[in-house]
Amino acid sequence: MKNKWLEEITEELKKLPGIGEKSAFKITLHILSRPQEEVEEFARKLVDIKRNLKFCSICGGLTVEDPCEICSDPYRDRSILMVVEKPQDIFVFEKTGVFKGKYHVLGGLISPSAGITPDKLRIKELKERVVKEGVKELIISTSPTVEGETTALYIKKLFENTPVKISRLASGIPFGADLEFTDERTLSRALLNRITLE
Ligand SMILES: [Zn+2]
């Protein structure tokens, strides 16, 4: 039996990462079995958060309050900045609980073929923060792809002849892998064993 509205929800759920046809259908049935208030509350939360989400004016991460929780946390080490490609990468690292410094989102990776030059990224802001916040180390955590390496090298060059230490996540993350799909243990290990770029 084809059911249009049942299919509509299933189709939406299938857009989520890692959710196939079968799981989507199962989740649809589960949602429909829940009490009315619970489903409304869930839908409202999603819409509310999405509506109120903005970019943190300091790190560029996603947040409801600006500055974000991490930037305004006095107990986080402001002398170490983790440089990431996109806002979601912050959530991935936060989940490991290993990193106690602060973050800086670049908003992309250098890719001349795609027309993404350094001036299109938040690199100027990074330079300003390093000076203003007295940053001593930058951990460049861009993905191990050609663009990720190019960006890491560019930033390393930028801080040449300055006392700022530049490090890169240790290997263990397969080349071409997306941080989002790297498991927490691998990520924690890569962070602890980070390599100083000479
Ligand atoms: Zn922030």
Coordinates of C-alpha atoms and ligand atoms in Angstrom, one line a residue:
M1 CA 0.0 0.0 0.0
K2 CA 1.4 3.4 -1.0
N3 CA 0.8 6.1 1.5
K4 CA 1.7 9.6 0.3
W5 CA 2.3 11.3 3.6
L6 CA 4.1 8.3 5.1
E7 CA 6.4 8.4 2.0
E8 CA 6.9 12.1 2.4
I9 CA 8.3 11.8 5.9
T10 CA 10.4 8.8 4.9
E11 CA 11.9 10.7 1.9
E12 CA 12.9 13.6 4.2
L13 CA 14.5 11.3 6.7
K14 CA 16.5 9.6 3.9
K15 CA 18.3 12.9 3.3
L16 CA 20.0 12.4 6.7
P17 CA 23.5 11.0 6.7
G18 CA 23.7 7.2 7.2
I19 CA 19.9 6.8 7.0
G20 CA 18.8 4.4 4.2
E21 CA 15.3 3.5 3.0
K22 CA 14.7 0.9 5.8
S23 CA 15.8 3.0 8.7
A24 CA 13.9 6.0 7.4
F25 CA 10.7 4.0 7.3
K26 CA 11.4 2.6 10.8
I27 CA 12.0 6.1 12.2
T28 CA 8.8 7.3 10.5
L29 CA 6.8 4.6 12.1
H30 CA 8.4 5.4 15.5
I31 CA 7.6 9.1 15.2
L32 CA 4.0 8.4 14.4
S33 CA 3.7 6.2 17.4
R34 CA 4.9 8.9 19.9
P35 CA 2.5 11.2 21.8
Q36 CA 1.4 14.3 20.0
E37 CA 3.2 16.7 22.5
E38 CA 6.5 14.9 22.2
V39 CA 6.5 15.2 18.4
E40 CA 5.5 18.8 18.5
E41 CA 8.2 19.6 21.1
F42 CA 10.8 17.9 18.9
A43 CA 9.7 19.7 15.8
R44 CA 9.6 23.0 17.6
K45 CA 13.1 22.5 19.1
L46 CA 14.6 21.8 15.6
V47 CA 12.9 24.9 14.1
D48 CA 13.9 27.1 17.0
I49 CA 17.5 26.1 17.0
K50 CA 17.8 26.4 13.3
R51 CA 16.2 29.8 13.3
N52 CA 18.4 31.2 16.1
L53 CA 21.6 29.7 14.9
K54 CA 24.3 32.2 13.8
F55 CA 28.0 32.4 13.3
C56 CA 30.1 33.3 16.3
S57 CA 31.7 36.7 15.6
I58 CA 35.0 35.5 17.1
C59 CA 35.6 31.8 16.0
G60 CA 33.1 31.5 13.2
G61 CA 31.5 28.5 14.8
L62 CA 27.7 27.9 14.9
T63 CA 26.0 29.2 18.0
V64 CA 22.8 30.5 19.4
E65 CA 24.6 33.1 21.7
D66 CA 27.3 35.3 20.3
P67 CA 30.1 34.9 21.3
C68 CA 29.7 31.2 21.5
E69 CA 30.1 29.1 24.7
I70 CA 33.6 28.1 23.9
C71 CA 34.8 31.6 23.1
S72 CA 33.3 33.0 26.3
D73 CA 34.6 30.2 28.5
P74 CA 37.3 31.6 30.8
Y75 CA 38.6 28.2 31.6
R76 CA 39.6 27.3 28.0
D77 CA 43.2 27.9 27.0
R78 CA 43.3 30.8 24.6
S79 CA 46.9 30.3 23.8
I80 CA 46.1 27.3 21.6
L81 CA 43.8 27.7 18.6
M82 CA 42.5 24.7 16.6
V83 CA 42.1 25.8 13.0
V84 CA 39.3 23.9 11.2
E85 CA 37.6 24.1 7.8
K86 CA 34.0 24.3 8.7
P87 CA 31.8 25.1 11.8
Q88 CA 30.7 21.4 12.2
D89 CA 34.3 20.3 12.7
I90 CA 34.2 22.0 16.1
F91 CA 31.4 19.7 17.2
V92 CA 33.4 16.7 16.1
F93 CA 36.4 17.7 18.2
E94 CA 34.3 18.7 21.2
K95 CA 32.8 15.3 21.2
T96 CA 36.3 13.8 21.9
G97 CA 36.6 16.0 25.0
V98 CA 40.4 16.1 24.6
F99 CA 40.9 19.6 23.3
K100 CA 40.9 22.4 25.9
G101 CA 41.9 25.3 23.7
K102 CA 39.8 27.5 21.4
Y103 CA 38.8 27.2 17.7
H104 CA 39.0 29.2 14.5
V105 CA 36.8 28.3 11.5
L106 CA 38.3 29.1 8.1
G107 CA 35.1 28.7 6.2
G108 CA 36.6 26.6 3.5
L109 CA 40.0 25.4 2.1
I110 CA 42.3 27.0 -0.4
S111 CA 41.5 25.6 -3.8
P112 CA 42.7 27.7 -6.8
S113 CA 40.8 25.5 -9.3
A114 CA 37.5 26.3 -7.5
G115 CA 38.4 29.9 -7.2
I116 CA 38.9 29.8 -3.4
T117 CA 41.8 32.0 -2.7
P118 CA 43.1 32.8 0.9
D119 CA 41.3 36.2 0.9
K120 CA 38.0 34.3 0.7
L121 CA 38.7 32.5 3.9
R122 CA 38.8 33.8 7.5
I123 CA 42.6 34.0 7.4
K124 CA 42.8 37.8 8.1
E125 CA 40.7 37.2 11.2
L126 CA 43.1 34.4 12.2
K127 CA 46.1 36.7 12.0
E128 CA 44.3 39.3 14.1
R129 CA 43.3 36.9 16.7
V130 CA 46.8 35.5 17.1
V131 CA 48.1 38.9 17.9
K132 CA 45.1 40.1 20.0
E133 CA 44.8 36.9 22.0
G134 CA 48.5 36.1 22.4
V135 CA 48.1 32.7 20.7
K136 CA 51.2 30.5 21.1
E137 CA 50.2 27.5 19.0
L138 CA 48.0 26.8 16.0
I139 CA 46.9 23.2 15.4
I140 CA 45.9 23.1 11.8
S141 CA 43.2 20.4 11.6
T142 CA 42.1 20.7 8.0
S143 CA 41.3 17.4 6.3
P144 CA 44.1 15.3 4.8
T145 CA 43.2 16.2 1.2
V146 CA 45.2 18.2 -1.3
E147 CA 43.2 21.4 -0.4
G148 CA 43.7 20.7 3.3
E149 CA 47.4 20.3 2.9
T150 CA 47.7 23.4 0.7
T151 CA 45.8 25.4 3.3
A152 CA 48.0 24.1 6.2
L153 CA 51.2 25.0 4.3
Y154 CA 49.8 28.4 3.5
I155 CA 49.1 29.1 7.2
K156 CA 52.5 27.7 8.2
K157 CA 54.2 30.1 5.8
L158 CA 52.1 33.0 7.0
F159 CA 53.5 32.6 10.5
E160 CA 57.1 31.9 9.5
N161 CA 59.5 34.0 11.5
T162 CA 57.0 34.5 14.3
P163 CA 57.2 32.6 17.7
V164 CA 53.8 30.9 16.9
K165 CA 54.2 27.1 16.9
I166 CA 52.3 25.5 14.0
S167 CA 51.3 21.9 14.3
R168 CA 49.3 19.4 12.3
L169 CA 47.2 16.5 13.4
A170 CA 49.2 13.3 13.4
S171 CA 48.6 10.6 10.8
G172 CA 46.0 8.0 11.5
I173 CA 43.4 9.9 9.7
P174 CA 43.3 8.4 6.2
F175 CA 44.2 10.6 3.3
G176 CA 41.0 12.1 1.8
A177 CA 38.9 11.4 4.9
D178 CA 36.4 13.8 6.2
L179 CA 36.8 14.7 9.9
E180 CA 33.1 14.2 10.4
F181 CA 33.4 10.5 9.6
T182 CA 36.6 9.9 11.6
D183 CA 36.0 8.0 14.9
E184 CA 36.6 9.8 18.2
R185 CA 39.5 7.6 19.3
T186 CA 41.4 8.1 16.0
L187 CA 40.8 11.8 16.3
S188 CA 41.9 12.0 20.0
R189 CA 45.1 10.1 19.1
A190 CA 45.8 12.3 16.1
L191 CA 45.4 15.4 18.3
L192 CA 47.7 14.1 21.2
N193 CA 50.4 13.0 18.8
R194 CA 50.3 16.2 16.7
I195 CA 53.4 17.0 14.7
T196 CA 55.1 20.4 14.7
L197 CA 55.4 21.7 11.1
E198 CA 59.1 22.8 10.7
Ligands
ZN1 ZN 33.1 31.3 19.2

